Structures are given as C-alpha cells and as structure tokens.
Amino acid sequence: MEKMKKLYEGKAKIIYATRDKDTVIQYFKDDATAFNGKKKDTIEGKGIYNAAISSKLFLLLEEKGIPTHFIKLLSPREMLVKKIQILPIEVVARNVAAGSLAKRLGVDEGLVLKKPVLEYYYKDDALGDPMVNEFHIDAMGWATKKQLESLKGSALKINNILQKFFLKKKIELVDFKLEFGLYKGKVILGDEISPDTCRFWDLNTREKMDKDRFRRDLGGIVDAYQEVMKRVVGAKC
Ligand code: UDP
C-alpha cells in the first residue's frame, strides 16, 4: 500500500493518505513528549515496539468483538488503518490510582480501585486537555448521547479484556487512554494502545514498564518497552 500525502503529524505518529479514501497509514515515530509537549526526547525503537504491541492488542480486541480501525501491519512502523473521523475526546480507564487521579484525590499511587473508573478529557493542546464530563460532551456536541453510550460500553469491555490479557502476561494494567472515531456512522476504536498510552506495572515487583519511566526520568525506557513487547507479542525486535 503506497504512502501518499501527509495528512497529519502528531507528537508520536504521522498519518498518511493512501490511494483508498477509506484507509490511511499510521506511522509510529520514536519521538516522545510529556507534560503537554514541554519535555521532548527520542526513544530509539519506540515506534517499532508501539506498532507491534498495538497491532497485537487491536487483533485481540477484534477477536473479542470490539470494532477497531486496525487493518494490518504494513512494516515495523506502519499500520494500515480505517480512516476515521476522530471524536475530540480522550477516554481514560483506570483500575489502580496513579498519575493525575492520585494527585487530584490525594491518594497513594497503587491504591486498587473498587471498580474501574472512566474519565473524559477534551482534546485541546492549547487548553492542556481539560477533564470534562458527559454533560459537557453532550452540551458541546462533541459526541451524541448514542455515540457516548457506545464509546462507554466499548471502553469498559476493552478494560475487561485487556486487564485479563495482561494478567496472564504478569502485568498489572493500571490505567490507559483510548481514542474513538466514526467510521461509516459507527463508533470504533482508533489511535494506539501501547506503553505510551497505558500504565503497565510488573505484577510481582510493581516496577513501571511504560512512559512514566520517561516522564519521571527513571531510565531504562527502551528495556521496559522491549520487555512489554516480549510479553505481549512473544518476540524481541
Ligand atoms: N494518557 C495518555 N495521553 C494523555 C494523557 C494521559 O496516553 O494525553 C494516559 C497515560 O499514559 C495514563 C492514563 O492516560 O496511562 C492516565 O493518565 P493521567 O490522567 O494519570 O495523566 P498523567 O499522569 O499521564 O499526566
């Protein structure tokens, strides 16, 4: 599948058009940013690990009946995906308190939540992606009530599937971010699911195996991403 015009370049990925109007190529870069772009660096090979991990997880979700934008991996950094009209909402699912939730509620990182929690953030870099609720989404018309119900149901199902999957890989799925979009009138899962967008802790040691190693200057970033890939895909690049 030929890469045509660059349609969009984000912090960690580039979207290219293809000859087919319904599909685009999602290219995974090695660039990493945190704190709304204030911290920047390159993590060698990250794009390859994230593309491999995301592909495996999208396939797993498809098998379990969750519609996603994934079609196939074209090369180690390039994923052929359905062209979706992305909803301007980031959905965060949490099983364990960490990051902004731990800070906001004044609880220790690592507190296991009694039930999964979903949060919504309005995708706007200039505003720093503010947290919003279902009323804001409805009032601003970012998604219809029906689309929101579909997205909510999918996010909870995805959490359930991924939590079980990662448990088998001896990884605790702490929290993660999802993005959904419209494809032929239906809400489907887009973006990526990787150590850039999830918090993964080793089940036994609770050692961080995700982007927090970059955000918090913990070192060992490449090793952590490689280890997640090894456990998820069963191979090392
Ligand atoms: N997350 C993300 N992109 C964002 C914000 C959050 O992928 O722009 C992910 C993050 O990696 C974590 C989860 O969403 O797995 C929850 O993040 P949190 O709200 O705790 O914010 P953070 O501490 O990452 O700023």
Tab-separated table of C-alpha atoms and ligand atoms in Angstrom:
chain	number	residue	atom	x	y	z
A	1	MET	CA	0.000	0.000	0.000
A	2	GLU	CA	1.554	3.260	-1.162
A	3	LYS	CA	2.087	6.181	1.210
A	4	MET	CA	0.658	9.365	-0.292
A	5	LYS	CA	0.274	12.870	1.179
A	6	LYS	CA	0.968	13.512	4.852
A	7	LEU	CA	-2.413	14.348	6.366
A	8	TYR	CA	-1.456	14.993	9.975
A	9	GLU	CA	1.613	14.878	12.178
A	10	GLY	CA	1.170	14.434	15.911
A	11	LYS	CA	3.658	14.055	18.745
A	12	ALA	CA	4.288	10.337	18.281
A	13	LYS	CA	2.618	9.424	14.967
A	14	ILE	CA	2.117	10.598	11.391
A	15	ILE	CA	-0.972	9.881	9.294
A	16	TYR	CA	-0.548	9.451	5.531
A	17	ALA	CA	-3.225	9.165	2.869
A	18	THR	CA	-3.357	6.097	0.609
A	19	ARG	CA	-4.978	5.648	-2.813
A	20	ASP	CA	-8.041	4.318	-0.998
A	21	LYS	CA	-10.122	7.133	0.518
A	22	ASP	CA	-11.299	4.867	3.360
A	23	THR	CA	-7.845	3.862	4.626
A	24	VAL	CA	-4.794	5.719	5.936
A	25	ILE	CA	-1.321	4.712	7.108
A	26	GLN	CA	-0.438	5.340	10.737
A	27	TYR	CA	3.362	5.744	11.070
A	28	PHE	CA	4.883	5.308	14.551
A	29	LYS	CA	7.764	7.705	15.357
A	30	ASP	CA	10.450	7.381	18.044
A	31	ASP	CA	9.662	10.868	19.385
A	32	ALA	CA	8.376	11.109	22.923
A	33	THR	CA	6.777	14.105	24.615
A	34	ALA	CA	5.308	14.637	28.052
A	35	PHE	CA	3.706	17.423	30.057
A	36	ASN	CA	1.824	18.791	27.049
A	37	GLY	CA	4.946	18.858	24.877
A	38	LYS	CA	7.216	20.609	27.418
A	39	LYS	CA	9.508	17.553	27.744
A	40	LYS	CA	10.794	16.051	24.498
A	41	ASP	CA	13.202	13.298	23.504
A	42	THR	CA	13.724	10.408	21.132
A	43	ILE	CA	13.443	6.834	22.360
A	44	GLU	CA	15.232	4.565	19.917
A	45	GLY	CA	12.992	1.878	18.507
A	46	LYS	CA	9.892	3.069	20.387
A	47	GLY	CA	7.858	3.350	17.194
A	48	ILE	CA	8.570	-0.280	16.356
A	49	TYR	CA	7.649	-1.556	19.831
A	50	ASN	CA	4.466	0.534	19.952
A	51	ALA	CA	3.346	-0.562	16.477
A	52	ALA	CA	3.913	-4.238	17.352
A	53	ILE	CA	2.198	-4.025	20.762
A	54	SER	CA	-0.752	-2.018	19.389
A	55	SER	CA	-1.252	-4.433	16.476
A	56	LYS	CA	-1.398	-7.423	18.797
A	57	LEU	CA	-3.876	-5.686	21.117
A	58	PHE	CA	-6.117	-4.455	18.278
A	59	LEU	CA	-6.216	-8.014	16.891
A	60	LEU	CA	-7.130	-9.361	20.318
A	61	LEU	CA	-9.938	-6.797	20.693
A	62	GLU	CA	-11.276	-7.526	17.185
A	63	GLU	CA	-11.333	-11.244	18.055
A	64	LYS	CA	-13.407	-10.358	21.114
A	65	GLY	CA	-15.899	-8.368	19.028
A	66	ILE	CA	-14.644	-4.801	19.575
A	67	PRO	CA	-14.550	-2.851	16.294
A	68	THR	CA	-11.221	-1.039	15.785
A	69	HIS	CA	-9.560	0.907	12.983
A	70	PHE	CA	-6.806	-1.743	12.630
A	71	ILE	CA	-6.447	-3.481	9.261
A	72	LYS	CA	-2.853	-4.783	9.228
A	73	LEU	CA	0.766	-4.016	9.960
A	74	LEU	CA	2.485	-3.000	6.694
A	75	SER	CA	6.022	-2.653	8.053
A	76	PRO	CA	7.538	-2.472	11.557
A	77	ARG	CA	6.486	1.187	11.890
A	78	GLU	CA	3.476	1.381	9.573
A	79	MET	CA	-0.060	0.294	10.289
A	80	LEU	CA	-2.830	0.316	7.708
A	81	VAL	CA	-5.975	1.589	9.413
A	82	LYS	CA	-9.503	2.651	8.544
A	83	LYS	CA	-9.811	6.402	8.105
A	84	ILE	CA	-11.947	7.598	10.978
A	85	GLN	CA	-13.319	10.937	11.970
A	86	ILE	CA	-11.814	11.158	15.434
A	87	LEU	CA	-14.066	12.314	18.281
A	88	PRO	CA	-12.371	15.145	20.229
A	89	ILE	CA	-12.435	13.182	23.474
A	90	GLU	CA	-9.769	11.116	25.225
A	91	VAL	CA	-11.208	8.313	27.327
A	92	VAL	CA	-9.114	7.220	30.304
A	93	ALA	CA	-9.892	3.927	32.051
A	94	ARG	CA	-8.380	3.244	35.466
A	95	ASN	CA	-8.072	0.199	37.692
A	96	VAL	CA	-5.428	1.466	40.094
A	97	ALA	CA	-4.857	5.036	41.325
A	98	ALA	CA	-1.856	6.687	39.638
A	99	GLY	CA	-0.807	9.903	37.912
A	100	SER	CA	-3.367	12.691	37.829
A	101	LEU	CA	-6.025	10.702	39.734
A	102	ALA	CA	-3.708	10.012	42.693
A	103	LYS	CA	-2.756	13.706	42.764
A	104	ARG	CA	-6.299	15.057	42.390
A	105	LEU	CA	-7.840	12.810	45.043
A	106	GLY	CA	-4.829	12.834	47.374
A	107	VAL	CA	-4.486	9.048	47.443
A	108	ASP	CA	-1.359	6.919	47.196
A	109	GLU	CA	-0.307	5.618	43.808
A	110	GLY	CA	-1.053	1.923	43.779
A	111	LEU	CA	-4.401	2.041	45.575
A	112	VAL	CA	-6.535	-0.600	43.842
A	113	LEU	CA	-9.900	0.940	42.893
A	114	LYS	CA	-13.023	-0.944	43.962
A	115	LYS	CA	-14.402	-0.566	40.421
A	116	PRO	CA	-12.983	0.632	37.105
A	117	VAL	CA	-13.246	4.392	36.591
A	118	LEU	CA	-13.764	6.152	33.245
A	119	GLU	CA	-12.770	9.764	32.685
A	120	TYR	CA	-13.111	12.038	29.662
A	121	TYR	CA	-10.736	14.755	28.522
A	122	TYR	CA	-11.398	17.306	25.777
A	123	LYS	CA	-8.637	17.008	23.159
A	124	ASP	CA	-7.195	20.520	23.000
A	125	ASP	CA	-3.436	21.100	23.407
A	126	ALA	CA	-3.829	24.852	23.958
A	127	LEU	CA	-6.132	24.163	26.916
A	128	GLY	CA	-4.000	21.237	28.159
A	129	ASP	CA	-6.738	18.649	27.516
A	130	PRO	CA	-9.165	19.635	30.310
A	131	MET	CA	-11.190	16.946	32.070
A	132	VAL	CA	-14.870	17.056	31.075
A	133	ASN	CA	-17.967	15.038	31.928
A	134	GLU	CA	-20.862	13.604	29.929
A	135	PHE	CA	-22.837	16.834	30.247
A	136	HIS	CA	-20.038	18.867	28.641
A	137	ILE	CA	-19.725	16.336	25.808
A	138	ASP	CA	-23.467	16.474	25.167
A	139	ALA	CA	-23.777	20.259	25.550
A	140	MET	CA	-20.798	20.946	23.268
A	141	GLY	CA	-21.912	18.365	20.704
A	142	TRP	CA	-18.550	16.524	20.747
A	143	ALA	CA	-20.475	13.241	20.564
A	144	THR	CA	-24.159	12.358	20.549
A	145	LYS	CA	-25.705	10.582	23.543
A	146	LYS	CA	-25.853	7.393	21.485
A	147	GLN	CA	-22.212	7.658	20.441
A	148	LEU	CA	-21.213	8.307	24.047
A	149	GLU	CA	-23.121	5.242	25.260
A	150	SER	CA	-21.412	3.117	22.598
A	151	LEU	CA	-17.994	4.507	23.473
A	152	LYS	CA	-18.558	3.973	27.191
A	153	GLY	CA	-19.671	0.372	26.704
A	154	SER	CA	-16.664	-0.318	24.455
A	155	ALA	CA	-14.191	1.292	26.882
A	156	LEU	CA	-15.407	-0.857	29.805
A	157	LYS	CA	-15.342	-4.032	27.687
A	158	ILE	CA	-11.840	-3.174	26.426
A	159	ASN	CA	-10.689	-2.657	30.010
A	160	ASN	CA	-12.040	-6.044	30.980
A	161	ILE	CA	-10.417	-7.833	28.032
A	162	LEU	CA	-7.063	-6.103	28.412
A	163	GLN	CA	-6.923	-6.498	32.186
A	164	LYS	CA	-7.349	-10.281	31.837
A	165	PHE	CA	-4.865	-10.469	28.946
A	166	PHE	CA	-2.174	-8.523	30.810
A	167	LEU	CA	-2.670	-10.508	33.990
A	168	LYS	CA	-1.639	-13.615	32.039
A	169	LYS	CA	1.472	-11.717	30.961
A	170	LYS	CA	2.223	-10.903	34.625
A	171	ILE	CA	1.439	-7.218	34.037
A	172	GLU	CA	-0.929	-5.067	36.081
A	173	LEU	CA	-2.981	-2.790	33.815
A	174	VAL	CA	-3.085	0.359	35.959
A	175	ASP	CA	-4.721	2.801	33.530
A	176	PHE	CA	-4.815	3.710	29.849
A	177	LYS	CA	-6.126	6.196	27.316
A	178	LEU	CA	-8.342	5.415	24.333
A	179	GLU	CA	-9.492	7.446	21.356
A	180	PHE	CA	-12.574	6.645	19.323
A	181	GLY	CA	-13.742	7.822	15.919
A	182	LEU	CA	-16.588	7.492	13.457
A	183	TYR	CA	-16.324	5.098	10.528
A	184	LYS	CA	-19.332	4.733	8.253
A	185	GLY	CA	-21.529	6.125	11.019
A	186	LYS	CA	-20.271	3.730	13.743
A	187	VAL	CA	-18.068	4.450	16.757
A	188	ILE	CA	-14.855	2.421	16.502
A	189	LEU	CA	-11.587	2.359	18.446
A	190	GLY	CA	-8.687	4.300	16.911
A	191	ASP	CA	-5.203	5.583	17.817
A	192	GLU	CA	-2.876	3.108	19.621
A	193	ILE	CA	-2.627	1.013	22.773
A	194	SER	CA	0.974	0.964	23.901
A	195	PRO	CA	3.318	1.792	26.787
A	196	ASP	CA	2.970	5.439	25.613
A	197	THR	CA	-0.744	5.414	26.407
A	198	CYS	CA	-1.014	2.863	29.232
A	199	ARG	CA	0.454	2.383	32.669
A	200	PHE	CA	1.854	-1.132	32.970
A	201	TRP	CA	3.346	-2.386	36.225
A	202	ASP	CA	5.154	-5.670	36.636
A	203	LEU	CA	2.726	-7.847	38.593
A	204	ASN	CA	5.316	-9.093	41.064
A	205	THR	CA	7.572	-6.084	41.608
A	206	ARG	CA	5.172	-3.277	40.573
A	207	GLU	CA	8.070	-1.845	38.590
A	208	LYS	CA	6.931	0.664	35.939
A	209	MET	CA	7.086	-0.629	32.355
A	210	ASP	CA	5.701	2.391	30.489
A	211	LYS	CA	6.098	6.058	29.610
A	212	ASP	CA	6.289	7.047	33.286
A	213	ARG	CA	9.955	5.952	33.035
A	214	PHE	CA	10.378	8.862	30.579
A	215	ARG	CA	8.053	11.316	32.352
A	216	ARG	CA	9.764	10.735	35.712
A	217	ASP	CA	13.370	10.288	34.460
A	218	LEU	CA	13.593	6.737	35.785
A	219	GLY	CA	15.881	5.439	32.989
A	220	GLY	CA	15.612	2.002	31.379
A	221	ILE	CA	12.902	3.150	28.947
A	222	VAL	CA	13.945	1.042	25.958
A	223	ASP	CA	14.351	-2.062	28.143
A	224	ALA	CA	10.878	-1.556	29.607
A	225	TYR	CA	9.178	-1.150	26.193
A	226	GLN	CA	11.095	-4.177	24.880
A	227	GLU	CA	10.019	-6.248	27.863
A	228	VAL	CA	6.344	-5.317	27.325
A	229	MET	CA	6.698	-6.287	23.679
A	230	LYS	CA	8.319	-9.577	24.590
A	231	ARG	CA	5.497	-10.448	26.984
A	232	VAL	CA	2.696	-9.235	24.685
A	233	VAL	CA	3.913	-10.335	21.261
A	234	GLY	CA	6.244	-13.083	22.407
A	235	ALA	CA	9.256	-11.740	20.480
A	236	LYS	CA	12.020	-9.166	20.787
A	237	CYS	CA	12.792	-6.808	17.873
B	1	UDP	N1	-2.557	9.385	28.845
B	1	UDP	C1	-2.204	9.461	27.503
B	1	UDP	N2	-2.207	10.678	26.892
B	1	UDP	C2	-2.530	11.829	27.531
B	1	UDP	C3	-2.875	11.754	28.899
B	1	UDP	C4	-2.887	10.511	29.527
B	1	UDP	O1	-1.943	8.451	26.865
B	1	UDP	O2	-2.519	12.896	26.903
B	1	UDP	C5	-2.579	8.085	29.526
B	1	UDP	C6	-1.426	7.913	30.486
B	1	UDP	O3	-0.328	7.279	29.867
B	1	UDP	C7	-2.023	7.055	31.563
B	1	UDP	C8	-3.507	7.413	31.554
B	1	UDP	O4	-3.758	8.010	30.295
B	1	UDP	O5	-1.882	5.695	31.214
B	1	UDP	C9	-3.917	8.341	32.668
B	1	UDP	O6	-3.106	9.470	32.669
B	1	UDP	P1	-3.213	10.560	33.832
B	1	UDP	O7	-4.536	11.231	33.762
B	1	UDP	O8	-2.842	9.935	35.129
B	1	UDP	O9	-2.216	11.689	33.442
B	1	UDP	P2	-0.621	11.768	33.506
B	1	UDP	O10	-0.206	11.421	34.900
B	1	UDP	O11	-0.162	10.769	32.486
B	1	UDP	O12	-0.343	13.193	33.105
